[in-house]
JSON list of C-alpha atoms in Angstrom, two decimals:
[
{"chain": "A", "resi": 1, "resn": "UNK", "atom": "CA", "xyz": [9.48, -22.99, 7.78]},
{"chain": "A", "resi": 2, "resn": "UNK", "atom": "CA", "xyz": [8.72, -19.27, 7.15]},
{"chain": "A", "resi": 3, "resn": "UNK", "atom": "CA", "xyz": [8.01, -20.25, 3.23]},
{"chain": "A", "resi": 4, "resn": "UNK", "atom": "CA", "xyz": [5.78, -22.87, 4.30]},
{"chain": "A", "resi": 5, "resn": "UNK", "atom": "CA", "xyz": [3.56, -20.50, 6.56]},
{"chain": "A", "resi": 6, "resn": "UNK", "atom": "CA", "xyz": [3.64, -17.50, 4.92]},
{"chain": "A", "resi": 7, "resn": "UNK", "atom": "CA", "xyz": [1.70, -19.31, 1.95]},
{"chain": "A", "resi": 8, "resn": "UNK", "atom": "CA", "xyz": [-0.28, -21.21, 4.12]},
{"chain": "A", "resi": 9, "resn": "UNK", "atom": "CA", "xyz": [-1.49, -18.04, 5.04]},
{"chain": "A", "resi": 10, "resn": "UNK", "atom": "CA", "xyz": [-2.05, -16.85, 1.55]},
{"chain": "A", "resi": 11, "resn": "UNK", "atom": "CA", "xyz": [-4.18, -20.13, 0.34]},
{"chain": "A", "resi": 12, "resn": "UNK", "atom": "CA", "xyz": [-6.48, -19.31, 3.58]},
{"chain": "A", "resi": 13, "resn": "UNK", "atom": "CA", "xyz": [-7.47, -15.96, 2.91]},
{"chain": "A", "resi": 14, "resn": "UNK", "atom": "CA", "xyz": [-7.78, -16.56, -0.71]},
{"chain": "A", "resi": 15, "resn": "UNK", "atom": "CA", "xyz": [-9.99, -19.23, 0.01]},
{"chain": "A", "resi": 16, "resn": "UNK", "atom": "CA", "xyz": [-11.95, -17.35, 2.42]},
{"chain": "A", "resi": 17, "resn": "UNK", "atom": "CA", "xyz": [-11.82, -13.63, 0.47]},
{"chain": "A", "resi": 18, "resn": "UNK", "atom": "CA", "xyz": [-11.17, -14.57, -3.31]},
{"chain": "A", "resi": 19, "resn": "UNK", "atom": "CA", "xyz": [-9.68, -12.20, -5.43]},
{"chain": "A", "resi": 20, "resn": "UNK", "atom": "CA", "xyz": [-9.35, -8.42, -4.57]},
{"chain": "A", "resi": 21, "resn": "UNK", "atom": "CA", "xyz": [-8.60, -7.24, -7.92]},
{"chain": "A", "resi": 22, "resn": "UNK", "atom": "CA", "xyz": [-6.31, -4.40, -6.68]},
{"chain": "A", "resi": 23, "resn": "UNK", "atom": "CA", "xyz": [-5.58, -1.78, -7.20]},
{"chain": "A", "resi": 24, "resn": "UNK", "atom": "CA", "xyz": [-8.54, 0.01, -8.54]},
{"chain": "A", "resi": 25, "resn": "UNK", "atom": "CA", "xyz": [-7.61, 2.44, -11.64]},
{"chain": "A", "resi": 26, "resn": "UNK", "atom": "CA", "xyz": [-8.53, 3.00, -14.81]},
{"chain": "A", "resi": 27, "resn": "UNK", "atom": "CA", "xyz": [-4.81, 3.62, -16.09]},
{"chain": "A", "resi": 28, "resn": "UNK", "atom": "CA", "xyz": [-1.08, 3.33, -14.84]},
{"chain": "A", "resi": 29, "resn": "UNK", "atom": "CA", "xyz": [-1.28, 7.24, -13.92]},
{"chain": "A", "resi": 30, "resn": "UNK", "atom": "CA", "xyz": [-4.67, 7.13, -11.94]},
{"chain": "A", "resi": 31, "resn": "UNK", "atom": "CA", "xyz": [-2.91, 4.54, -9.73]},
{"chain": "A", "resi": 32, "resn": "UNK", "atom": "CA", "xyz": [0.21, 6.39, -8.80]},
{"chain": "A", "resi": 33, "resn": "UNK", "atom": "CA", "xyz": [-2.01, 9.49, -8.37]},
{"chain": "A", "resi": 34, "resn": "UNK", "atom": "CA", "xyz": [-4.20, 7.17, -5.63]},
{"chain": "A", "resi": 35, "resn": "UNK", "atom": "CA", "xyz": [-1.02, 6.18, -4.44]},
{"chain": "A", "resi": 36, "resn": "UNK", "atom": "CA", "xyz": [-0.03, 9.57, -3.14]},
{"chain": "A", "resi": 37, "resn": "UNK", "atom": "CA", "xyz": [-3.24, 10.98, -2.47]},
{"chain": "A", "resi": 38, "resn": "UNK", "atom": "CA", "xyz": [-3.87, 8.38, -0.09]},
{"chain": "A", "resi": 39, "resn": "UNK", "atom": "CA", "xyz": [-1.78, 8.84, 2.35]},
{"chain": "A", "resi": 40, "resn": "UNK", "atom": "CA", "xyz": [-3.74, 9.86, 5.41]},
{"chain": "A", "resi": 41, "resn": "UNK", "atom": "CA", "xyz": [-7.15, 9.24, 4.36]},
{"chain": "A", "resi": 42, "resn": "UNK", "atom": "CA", "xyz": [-9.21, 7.09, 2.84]},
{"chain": "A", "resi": 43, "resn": "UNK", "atom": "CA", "xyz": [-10.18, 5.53, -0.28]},
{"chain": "A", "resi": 44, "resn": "UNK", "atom": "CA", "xyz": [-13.13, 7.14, -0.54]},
{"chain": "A", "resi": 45, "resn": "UNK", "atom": "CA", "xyz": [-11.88, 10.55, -0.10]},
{"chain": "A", "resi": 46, "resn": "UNK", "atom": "CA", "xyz": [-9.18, 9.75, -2.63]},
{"chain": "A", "resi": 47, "resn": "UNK", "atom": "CA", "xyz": [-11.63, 9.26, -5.19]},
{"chain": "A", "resi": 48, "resn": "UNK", "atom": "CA", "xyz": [-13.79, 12.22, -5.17]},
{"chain": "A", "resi": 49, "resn": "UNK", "atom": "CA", "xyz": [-10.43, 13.74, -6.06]},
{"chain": "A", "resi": 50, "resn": "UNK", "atom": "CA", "xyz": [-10.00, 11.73, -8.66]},
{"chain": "A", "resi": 51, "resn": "UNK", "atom": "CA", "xyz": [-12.92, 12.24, -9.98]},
{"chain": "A", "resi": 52, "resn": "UNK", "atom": "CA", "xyz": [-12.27, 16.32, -9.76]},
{"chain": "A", "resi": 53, "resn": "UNK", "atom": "CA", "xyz": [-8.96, 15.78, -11.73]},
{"chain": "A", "resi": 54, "resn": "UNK", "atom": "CA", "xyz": [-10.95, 13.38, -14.29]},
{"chain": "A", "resi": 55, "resn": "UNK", "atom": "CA", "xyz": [-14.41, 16.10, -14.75]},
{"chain": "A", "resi": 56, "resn": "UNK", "atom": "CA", "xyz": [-11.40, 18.61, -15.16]},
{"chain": "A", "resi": 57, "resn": "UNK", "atom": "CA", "xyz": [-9.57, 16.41, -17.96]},
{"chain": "A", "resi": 58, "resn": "UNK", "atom": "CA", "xyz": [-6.29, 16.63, -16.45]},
{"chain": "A", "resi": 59, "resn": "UNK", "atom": "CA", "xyz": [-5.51, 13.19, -14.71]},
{"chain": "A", "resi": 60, "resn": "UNK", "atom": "CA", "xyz": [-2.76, 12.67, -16.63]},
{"chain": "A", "resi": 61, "resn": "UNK", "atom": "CA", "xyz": [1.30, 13.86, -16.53]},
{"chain": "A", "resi": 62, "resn": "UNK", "atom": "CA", "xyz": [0.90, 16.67, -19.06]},
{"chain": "A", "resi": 63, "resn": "UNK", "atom": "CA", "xyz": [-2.29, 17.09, -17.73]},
{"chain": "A", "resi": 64, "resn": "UNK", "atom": "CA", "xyz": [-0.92, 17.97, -14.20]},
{"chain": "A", "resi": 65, "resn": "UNK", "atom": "CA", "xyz": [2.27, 19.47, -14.83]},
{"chain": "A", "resi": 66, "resn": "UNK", "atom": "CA", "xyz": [0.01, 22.54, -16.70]},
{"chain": "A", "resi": 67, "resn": "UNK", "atom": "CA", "xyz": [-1.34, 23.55, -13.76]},
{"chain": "A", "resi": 68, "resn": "UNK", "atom": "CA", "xyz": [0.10, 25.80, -11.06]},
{"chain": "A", "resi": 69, "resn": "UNK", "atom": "CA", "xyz": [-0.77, 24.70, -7.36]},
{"chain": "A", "resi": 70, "resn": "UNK", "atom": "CA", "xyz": [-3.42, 27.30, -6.99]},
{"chain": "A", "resi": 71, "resn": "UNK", "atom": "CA", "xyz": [-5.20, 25.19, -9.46]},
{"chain": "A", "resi": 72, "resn": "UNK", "atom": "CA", "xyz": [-4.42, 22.06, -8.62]},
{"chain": "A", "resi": 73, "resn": "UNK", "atom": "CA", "xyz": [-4.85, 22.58, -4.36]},
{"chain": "A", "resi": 74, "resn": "UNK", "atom": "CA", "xyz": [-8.67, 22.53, -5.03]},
{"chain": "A", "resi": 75, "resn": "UNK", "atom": "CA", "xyz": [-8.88, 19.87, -6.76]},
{"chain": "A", "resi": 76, "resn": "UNK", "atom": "CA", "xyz": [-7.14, 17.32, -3.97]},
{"chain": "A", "resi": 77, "resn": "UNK", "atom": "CA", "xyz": [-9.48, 19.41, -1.23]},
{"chain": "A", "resi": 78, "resn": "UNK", "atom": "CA", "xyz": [-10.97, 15.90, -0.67]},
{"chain": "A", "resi": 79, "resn": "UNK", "atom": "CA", "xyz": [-8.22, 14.27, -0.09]},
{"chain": "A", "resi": 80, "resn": "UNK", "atom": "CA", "xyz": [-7.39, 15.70, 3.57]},
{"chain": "A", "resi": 81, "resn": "UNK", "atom": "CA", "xyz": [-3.95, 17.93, 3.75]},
{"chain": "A", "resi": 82, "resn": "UNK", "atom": "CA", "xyz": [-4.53, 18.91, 0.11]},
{"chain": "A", "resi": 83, "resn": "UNK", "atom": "CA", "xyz": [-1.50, 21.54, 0.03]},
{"chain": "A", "resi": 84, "resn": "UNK", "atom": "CA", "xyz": [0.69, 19.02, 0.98]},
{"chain": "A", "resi": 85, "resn": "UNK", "atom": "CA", "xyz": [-0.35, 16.20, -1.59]},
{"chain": "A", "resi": 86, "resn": "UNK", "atom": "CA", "xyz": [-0.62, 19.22, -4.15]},
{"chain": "A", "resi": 87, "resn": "UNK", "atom": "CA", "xyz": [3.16, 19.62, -3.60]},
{"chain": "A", "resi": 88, "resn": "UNK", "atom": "CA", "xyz": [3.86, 15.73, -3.49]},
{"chain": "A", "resi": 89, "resn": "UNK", "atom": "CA", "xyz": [2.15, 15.21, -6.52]},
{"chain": "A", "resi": 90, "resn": "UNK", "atom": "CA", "xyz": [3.54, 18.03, -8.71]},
{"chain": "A", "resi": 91, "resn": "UNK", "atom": "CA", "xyz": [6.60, 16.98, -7.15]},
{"chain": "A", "resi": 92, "resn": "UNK", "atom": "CA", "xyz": [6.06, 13.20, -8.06]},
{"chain": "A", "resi": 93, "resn": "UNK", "atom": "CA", "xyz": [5.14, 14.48, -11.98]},
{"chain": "A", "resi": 94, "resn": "UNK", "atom": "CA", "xyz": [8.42, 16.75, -12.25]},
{"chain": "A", "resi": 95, "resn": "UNK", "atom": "CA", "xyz": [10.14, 13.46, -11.81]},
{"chain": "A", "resi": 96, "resn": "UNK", "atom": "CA", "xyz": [8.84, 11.52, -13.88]},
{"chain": "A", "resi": 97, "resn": "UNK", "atom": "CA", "xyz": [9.07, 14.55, -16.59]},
{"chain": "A", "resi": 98, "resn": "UNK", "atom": "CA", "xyz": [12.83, 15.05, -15.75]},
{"chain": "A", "resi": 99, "resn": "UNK", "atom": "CA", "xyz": [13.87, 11.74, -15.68]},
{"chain": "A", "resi": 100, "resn": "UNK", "atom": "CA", "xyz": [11.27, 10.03, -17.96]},
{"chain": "A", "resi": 101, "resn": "UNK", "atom": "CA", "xyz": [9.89, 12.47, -20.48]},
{"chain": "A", "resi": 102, "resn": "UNK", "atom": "CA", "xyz": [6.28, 11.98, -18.86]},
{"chain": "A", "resi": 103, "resn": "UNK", "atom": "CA", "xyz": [7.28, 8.07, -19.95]},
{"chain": "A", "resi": 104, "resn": "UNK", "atom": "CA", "xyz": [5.31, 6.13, -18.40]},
{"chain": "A", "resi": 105, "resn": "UNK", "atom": "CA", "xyz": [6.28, 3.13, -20.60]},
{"chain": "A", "resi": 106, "resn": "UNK", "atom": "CA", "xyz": [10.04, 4.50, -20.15]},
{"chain": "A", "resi": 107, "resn": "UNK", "atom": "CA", "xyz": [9.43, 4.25, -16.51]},
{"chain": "A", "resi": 108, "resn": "UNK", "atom": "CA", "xyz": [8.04, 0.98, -16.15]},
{"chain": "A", "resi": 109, "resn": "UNK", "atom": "CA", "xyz": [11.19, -0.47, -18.02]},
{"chain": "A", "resi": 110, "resn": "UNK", "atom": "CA", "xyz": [13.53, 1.03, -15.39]},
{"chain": "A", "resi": 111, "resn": "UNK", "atom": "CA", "xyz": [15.64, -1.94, -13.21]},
{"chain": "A", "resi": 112, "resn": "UNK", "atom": "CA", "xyz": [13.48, -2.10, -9.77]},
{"chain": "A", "resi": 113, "resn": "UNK", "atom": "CA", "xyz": [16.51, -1.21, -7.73]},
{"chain": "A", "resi": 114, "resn": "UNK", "atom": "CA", "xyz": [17.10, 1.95, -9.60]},
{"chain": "A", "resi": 115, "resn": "UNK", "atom": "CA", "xyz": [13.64, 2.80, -10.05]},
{"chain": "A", "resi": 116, "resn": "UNK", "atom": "CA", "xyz": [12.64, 2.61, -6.21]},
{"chain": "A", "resi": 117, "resn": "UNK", "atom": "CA", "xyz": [15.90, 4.65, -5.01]},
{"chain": "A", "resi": 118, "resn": "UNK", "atom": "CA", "xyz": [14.74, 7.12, -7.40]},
{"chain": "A", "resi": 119, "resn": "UNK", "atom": "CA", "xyz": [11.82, 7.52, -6.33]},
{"chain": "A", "resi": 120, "resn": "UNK", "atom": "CA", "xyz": [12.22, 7.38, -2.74]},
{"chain": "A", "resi": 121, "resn": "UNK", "atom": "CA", "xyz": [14.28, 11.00, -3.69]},
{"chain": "A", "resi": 122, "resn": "UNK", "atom": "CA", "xyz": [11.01, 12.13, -4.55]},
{"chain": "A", "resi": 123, "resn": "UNK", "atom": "CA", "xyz": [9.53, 14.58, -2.33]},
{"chain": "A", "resi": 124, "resn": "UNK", "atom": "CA", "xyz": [6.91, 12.91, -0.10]},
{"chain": "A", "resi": 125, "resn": "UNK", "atom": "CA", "xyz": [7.28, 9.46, -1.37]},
{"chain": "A", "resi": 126, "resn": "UNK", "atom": "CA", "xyz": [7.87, 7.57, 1.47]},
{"chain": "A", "resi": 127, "resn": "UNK", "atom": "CA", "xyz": [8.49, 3.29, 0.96]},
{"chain": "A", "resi": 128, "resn": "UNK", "atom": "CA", "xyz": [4.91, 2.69, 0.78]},
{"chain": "A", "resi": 129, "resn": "UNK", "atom": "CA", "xyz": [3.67, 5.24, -1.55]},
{"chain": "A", "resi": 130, "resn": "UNK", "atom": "CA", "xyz": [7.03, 4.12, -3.58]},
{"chain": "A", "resi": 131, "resn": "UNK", "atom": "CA", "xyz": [6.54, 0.50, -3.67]},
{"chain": "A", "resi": 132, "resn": "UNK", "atom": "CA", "xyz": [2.83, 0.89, -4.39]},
{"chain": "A", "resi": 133, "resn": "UNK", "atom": "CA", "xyz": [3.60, 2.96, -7.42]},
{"chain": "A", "resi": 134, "resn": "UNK", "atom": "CA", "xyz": [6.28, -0.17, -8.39]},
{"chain": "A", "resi": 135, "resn": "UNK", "atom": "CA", "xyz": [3.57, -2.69, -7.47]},
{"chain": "A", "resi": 136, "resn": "UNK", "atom": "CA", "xyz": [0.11, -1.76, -8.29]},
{"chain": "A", "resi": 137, "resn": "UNK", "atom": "CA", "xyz": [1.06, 1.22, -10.95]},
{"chain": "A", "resi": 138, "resn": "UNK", "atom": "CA", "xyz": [4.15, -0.68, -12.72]},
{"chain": "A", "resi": 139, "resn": "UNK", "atom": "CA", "xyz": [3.68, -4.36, -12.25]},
{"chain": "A", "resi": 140, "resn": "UNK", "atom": "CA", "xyz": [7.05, -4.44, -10.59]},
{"chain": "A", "resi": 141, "resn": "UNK", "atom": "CA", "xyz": [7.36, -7.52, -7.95]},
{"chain": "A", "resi": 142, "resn": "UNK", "atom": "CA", "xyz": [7.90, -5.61, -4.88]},
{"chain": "A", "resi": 143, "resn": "UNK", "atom": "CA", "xyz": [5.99, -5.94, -1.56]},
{"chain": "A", "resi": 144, "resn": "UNK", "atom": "CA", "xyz": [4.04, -3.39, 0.18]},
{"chain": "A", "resi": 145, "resn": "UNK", "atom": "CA", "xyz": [4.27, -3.15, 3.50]},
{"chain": "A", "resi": 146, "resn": "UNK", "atom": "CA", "xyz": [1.52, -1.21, 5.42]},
{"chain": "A", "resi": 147, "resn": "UNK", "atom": "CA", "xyz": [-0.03, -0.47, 9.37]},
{"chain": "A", "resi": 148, "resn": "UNK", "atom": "CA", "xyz": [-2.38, -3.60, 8.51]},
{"chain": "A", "resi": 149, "resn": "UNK", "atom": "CA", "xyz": [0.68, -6.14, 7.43]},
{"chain": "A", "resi": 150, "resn": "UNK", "atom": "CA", "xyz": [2.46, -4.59, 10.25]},
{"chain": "A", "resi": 151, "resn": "UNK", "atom": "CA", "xyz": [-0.26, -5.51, 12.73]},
{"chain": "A", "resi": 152, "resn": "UNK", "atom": "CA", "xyz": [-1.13, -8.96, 11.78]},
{"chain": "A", "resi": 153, "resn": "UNK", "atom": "CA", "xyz": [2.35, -10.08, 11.54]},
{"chain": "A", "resi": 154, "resn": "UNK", "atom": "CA", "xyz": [3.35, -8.92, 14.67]},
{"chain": "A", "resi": 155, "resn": "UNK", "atom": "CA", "xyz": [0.06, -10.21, 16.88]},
{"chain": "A", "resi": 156, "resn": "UNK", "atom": "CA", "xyz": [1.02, -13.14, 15.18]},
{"chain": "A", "resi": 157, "resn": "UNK", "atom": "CA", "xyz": [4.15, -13.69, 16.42]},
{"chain": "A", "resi": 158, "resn": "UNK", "atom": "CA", "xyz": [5.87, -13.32, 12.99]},
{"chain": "A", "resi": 159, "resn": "UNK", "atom": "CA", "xyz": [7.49, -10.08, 13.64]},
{"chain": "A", "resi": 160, "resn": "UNK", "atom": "CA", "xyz": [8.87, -7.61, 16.62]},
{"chain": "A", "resi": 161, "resn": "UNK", "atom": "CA", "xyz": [6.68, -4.57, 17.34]},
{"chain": "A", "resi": 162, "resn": "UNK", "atom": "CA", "xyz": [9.75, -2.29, 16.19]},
{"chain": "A", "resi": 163, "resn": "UNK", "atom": "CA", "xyz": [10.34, -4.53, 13.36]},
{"chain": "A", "resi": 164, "resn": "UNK", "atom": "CA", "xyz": [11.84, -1.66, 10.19]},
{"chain": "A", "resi": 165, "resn": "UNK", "atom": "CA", "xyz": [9.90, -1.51, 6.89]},
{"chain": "A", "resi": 166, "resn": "UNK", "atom": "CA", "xyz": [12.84, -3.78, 5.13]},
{"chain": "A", "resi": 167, "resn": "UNK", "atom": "CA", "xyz": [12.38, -5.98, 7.84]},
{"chain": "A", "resi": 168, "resn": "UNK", "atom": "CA", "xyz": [9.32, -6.90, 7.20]},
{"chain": "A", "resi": 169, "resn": "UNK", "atom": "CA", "xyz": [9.57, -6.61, 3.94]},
{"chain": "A", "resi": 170, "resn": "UNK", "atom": "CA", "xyz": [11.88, -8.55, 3.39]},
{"chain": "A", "resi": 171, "resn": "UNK", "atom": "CA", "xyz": [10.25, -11.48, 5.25]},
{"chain": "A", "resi": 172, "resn": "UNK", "atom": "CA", "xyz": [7.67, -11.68, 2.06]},
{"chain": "A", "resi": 173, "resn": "UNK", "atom": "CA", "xyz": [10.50, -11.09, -0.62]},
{"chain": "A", "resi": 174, "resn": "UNK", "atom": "CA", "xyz": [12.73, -13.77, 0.61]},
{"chain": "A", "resi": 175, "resn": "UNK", "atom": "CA", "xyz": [10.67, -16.36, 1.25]},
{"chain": "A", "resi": 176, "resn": "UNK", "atom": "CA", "xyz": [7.89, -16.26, -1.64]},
{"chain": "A", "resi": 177, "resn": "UNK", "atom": "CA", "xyz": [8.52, -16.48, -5.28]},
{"chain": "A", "resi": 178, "resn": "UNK", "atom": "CA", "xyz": [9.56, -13.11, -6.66]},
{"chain": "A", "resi": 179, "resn": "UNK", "atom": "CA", "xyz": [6.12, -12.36, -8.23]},
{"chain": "A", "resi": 180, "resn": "UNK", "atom": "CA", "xyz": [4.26, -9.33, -9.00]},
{"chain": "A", "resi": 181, "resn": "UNK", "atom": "CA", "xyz": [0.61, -10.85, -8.92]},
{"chain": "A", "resi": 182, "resn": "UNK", "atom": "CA", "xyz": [1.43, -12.88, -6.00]},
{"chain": "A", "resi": 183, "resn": "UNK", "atom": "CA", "xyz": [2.61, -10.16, -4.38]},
{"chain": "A", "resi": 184, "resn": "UNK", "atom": "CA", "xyz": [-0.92, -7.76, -5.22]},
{"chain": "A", "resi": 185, "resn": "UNK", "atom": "CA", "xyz": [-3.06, -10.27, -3.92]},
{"chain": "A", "resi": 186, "resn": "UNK", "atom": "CA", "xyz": [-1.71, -11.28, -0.84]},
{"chain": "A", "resi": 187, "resn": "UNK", "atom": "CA", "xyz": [-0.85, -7.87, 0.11]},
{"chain": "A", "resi": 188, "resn": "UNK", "atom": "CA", "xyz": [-4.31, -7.07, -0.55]},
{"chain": "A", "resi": 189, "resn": "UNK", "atom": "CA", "xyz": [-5.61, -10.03, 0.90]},
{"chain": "A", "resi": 190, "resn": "UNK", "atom": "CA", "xyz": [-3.77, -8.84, 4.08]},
{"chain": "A", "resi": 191, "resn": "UNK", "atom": "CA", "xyz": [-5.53, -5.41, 4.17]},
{"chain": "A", "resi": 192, "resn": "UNK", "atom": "CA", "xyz": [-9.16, -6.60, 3.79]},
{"chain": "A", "resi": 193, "resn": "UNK", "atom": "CA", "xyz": [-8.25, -9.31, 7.14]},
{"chain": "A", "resi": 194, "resn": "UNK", "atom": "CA", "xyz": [-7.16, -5.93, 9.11]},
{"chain": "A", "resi": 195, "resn": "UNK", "atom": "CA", "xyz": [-9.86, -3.83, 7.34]},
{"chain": "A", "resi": 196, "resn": "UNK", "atom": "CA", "xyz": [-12.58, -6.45, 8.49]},
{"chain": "A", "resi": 197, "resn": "UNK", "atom": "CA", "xyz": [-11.06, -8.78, 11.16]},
{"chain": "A", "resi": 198, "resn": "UNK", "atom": "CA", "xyz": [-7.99, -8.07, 12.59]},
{"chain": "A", "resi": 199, "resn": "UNK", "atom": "CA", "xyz": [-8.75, -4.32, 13.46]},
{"chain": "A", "resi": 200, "resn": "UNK", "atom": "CA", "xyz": [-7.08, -2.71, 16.42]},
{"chain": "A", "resi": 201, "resn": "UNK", "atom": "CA", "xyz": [-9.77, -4.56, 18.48]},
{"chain": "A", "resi": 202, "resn": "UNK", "atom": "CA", "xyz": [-9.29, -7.81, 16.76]},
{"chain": "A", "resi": 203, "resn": "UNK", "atom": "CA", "xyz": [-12.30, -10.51, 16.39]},
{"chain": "A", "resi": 204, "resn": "UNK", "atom": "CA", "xyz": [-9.72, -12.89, 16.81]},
{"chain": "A", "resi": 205, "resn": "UNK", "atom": "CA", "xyz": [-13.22, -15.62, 17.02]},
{"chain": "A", "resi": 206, "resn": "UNK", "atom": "CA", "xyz": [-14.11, -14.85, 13.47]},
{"chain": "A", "resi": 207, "resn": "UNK", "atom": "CA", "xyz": [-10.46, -15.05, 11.81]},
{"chain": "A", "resi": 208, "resn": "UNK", "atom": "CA", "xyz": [-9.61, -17.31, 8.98]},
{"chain": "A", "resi": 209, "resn": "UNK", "atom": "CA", "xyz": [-6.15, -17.38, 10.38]},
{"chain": "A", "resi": 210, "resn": "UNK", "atom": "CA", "xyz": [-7.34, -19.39, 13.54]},
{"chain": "A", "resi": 211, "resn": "UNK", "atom": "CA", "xyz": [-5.75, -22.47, 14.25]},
{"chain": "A", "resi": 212, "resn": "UNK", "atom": "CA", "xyz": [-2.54, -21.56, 11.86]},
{"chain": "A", "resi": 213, "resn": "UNK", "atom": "CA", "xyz": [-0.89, -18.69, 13.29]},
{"chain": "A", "resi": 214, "resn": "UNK", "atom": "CA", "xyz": [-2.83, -17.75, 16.42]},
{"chain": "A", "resi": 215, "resn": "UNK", "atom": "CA", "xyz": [-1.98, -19.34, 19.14]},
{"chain": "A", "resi": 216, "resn": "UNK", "atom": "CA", "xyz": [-4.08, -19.21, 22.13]},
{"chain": "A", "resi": 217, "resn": "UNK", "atom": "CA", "xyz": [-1.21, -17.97, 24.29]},
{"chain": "A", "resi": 218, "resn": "UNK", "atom": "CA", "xyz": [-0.47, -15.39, 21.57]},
{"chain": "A", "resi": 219, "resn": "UNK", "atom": "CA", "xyz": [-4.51, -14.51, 21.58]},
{"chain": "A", "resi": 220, "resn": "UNK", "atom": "CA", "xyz": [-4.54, -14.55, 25.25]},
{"chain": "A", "resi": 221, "resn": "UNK", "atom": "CA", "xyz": [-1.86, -11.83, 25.20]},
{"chain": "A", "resi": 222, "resn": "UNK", "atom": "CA", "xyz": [-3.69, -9.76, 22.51]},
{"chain": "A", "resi": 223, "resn": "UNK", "atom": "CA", "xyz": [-6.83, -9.82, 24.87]},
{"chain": "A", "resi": 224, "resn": "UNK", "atom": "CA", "xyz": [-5.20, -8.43, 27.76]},
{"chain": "A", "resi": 225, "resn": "UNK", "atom": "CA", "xyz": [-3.26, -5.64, 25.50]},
{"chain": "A", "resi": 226, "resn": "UNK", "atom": "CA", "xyz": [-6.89, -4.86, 24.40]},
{"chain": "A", "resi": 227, "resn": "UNK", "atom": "CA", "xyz": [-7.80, -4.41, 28.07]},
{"chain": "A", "resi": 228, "resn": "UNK", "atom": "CA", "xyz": [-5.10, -2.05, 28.89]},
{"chain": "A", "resi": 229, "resn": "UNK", "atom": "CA", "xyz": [-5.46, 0.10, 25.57]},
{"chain": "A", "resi": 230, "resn": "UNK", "atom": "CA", "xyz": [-2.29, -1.31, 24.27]},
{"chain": "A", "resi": 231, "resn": "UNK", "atom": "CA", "xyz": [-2.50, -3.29, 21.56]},
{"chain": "A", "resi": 232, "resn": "UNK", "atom": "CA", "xyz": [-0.70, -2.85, 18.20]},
{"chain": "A", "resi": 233, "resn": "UNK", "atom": "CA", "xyz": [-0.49, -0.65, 15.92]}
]
């Protein structure tokens, strides 16, 4: 059964990785500001932003919504295609002004449904960035789906390679308990075995997953995908 494997999968990297403790953030906001910024880049370039927006003192709604995007642009230099995430995120704090009152407590107490449609109106908030604001920034049990998920499902033989977001989505929410600190960890869990291990040229020798989910016709197909330049994502 699906239920059966997909938390078999979750006790084995647990046991091998232990806690991740994601997502890293000092407050709700910092966390749906690394949610955004992120996109594209990586952690550590999201950061040094962060910090910029922290030295500054305005890492916070009211905080962003005073400045104009001259002022803020600068700031999110770090963060690669910083005109475009200064637009996101001014556009990200609008909403939450206009529908919220800067509310971040308000927010969090808006029905999941709602809340995610919402935001998915939101300029550059794609279903990632939206259910990792829900997840990490609200505590709202909703699975993120990313490349890495993507990729280890799918050389797994869990998922098609053209498998939709609420696809695979949907394969976590149905078949695990509906729970946000389940959810955190073993979609963090997921992104340190494709960070580390299952990278687009896997070590499939070194993977915890071995003997669970990897078959050896399944790994035998990966290796030749590898040879042709092929392999997914």
């Amino acid at each position: 059964m699906m239920k059966n494997r997909l938390m078999k999968i979750y006790q084995i990297l647990y046991e091998a990785y232990g806690p991740q403790d994601w997502w890293p953030g000092e407050s709700t906001f910092e966390v749906m500001v690394g949610a955004i910024l992120t996109q594209n880049t990586s952690w550590k370039n999201v950061e040094k932003s962060i910090g910029r927006l922290k030295e500054r003192g305005v890492l916070s709604p009211a905080g962003i919504c005073g400045l104009n995007k001259t002022e803020l642009a600068p700031l999110l230099r770090s963060s690669g295609y910083f005109h475009i995430k200064t637009d996101r995120l001014k556009a990200f704090v609008n909403f939450l002004f206009d529908g919220f009152g800067g509310d971040l407590l308000k927010m969090q107490r808006a029905p999941l449904k709602e809340l995610r449609e919402k935001l998915l109106s939101v300029k550059g908030i794609g279903p990632e960035t939206a259910d990792s604001i829900l997840l990490y920034g609200l505590g709202k049990p909703i699975f993120v789906i990313d490349a890495y998920t993507r990729r280890i499902l799918f050389r797994h033989g869990m998922i098609s390679e053209k498998a939709s977001y609420e696809e695979v989505q949907n394969l976590f929410m149905e078949n695990l308990p509906r729970n946000e600190k389940l959810f955190n960890e073993y979609h963090a869990l997921l992104v340190h075995l494709g960070k580390w291990v299952c990278k687009k040229v896997p070590k499939c020798d070194i993977c915890s997953l071995n003997g669970i989910a990897h078959s050896a016709s399944r790994e035998n197909k990966i290796k030749r995908a590898i040879k042709k330049k092929n392999w997914y994502p």
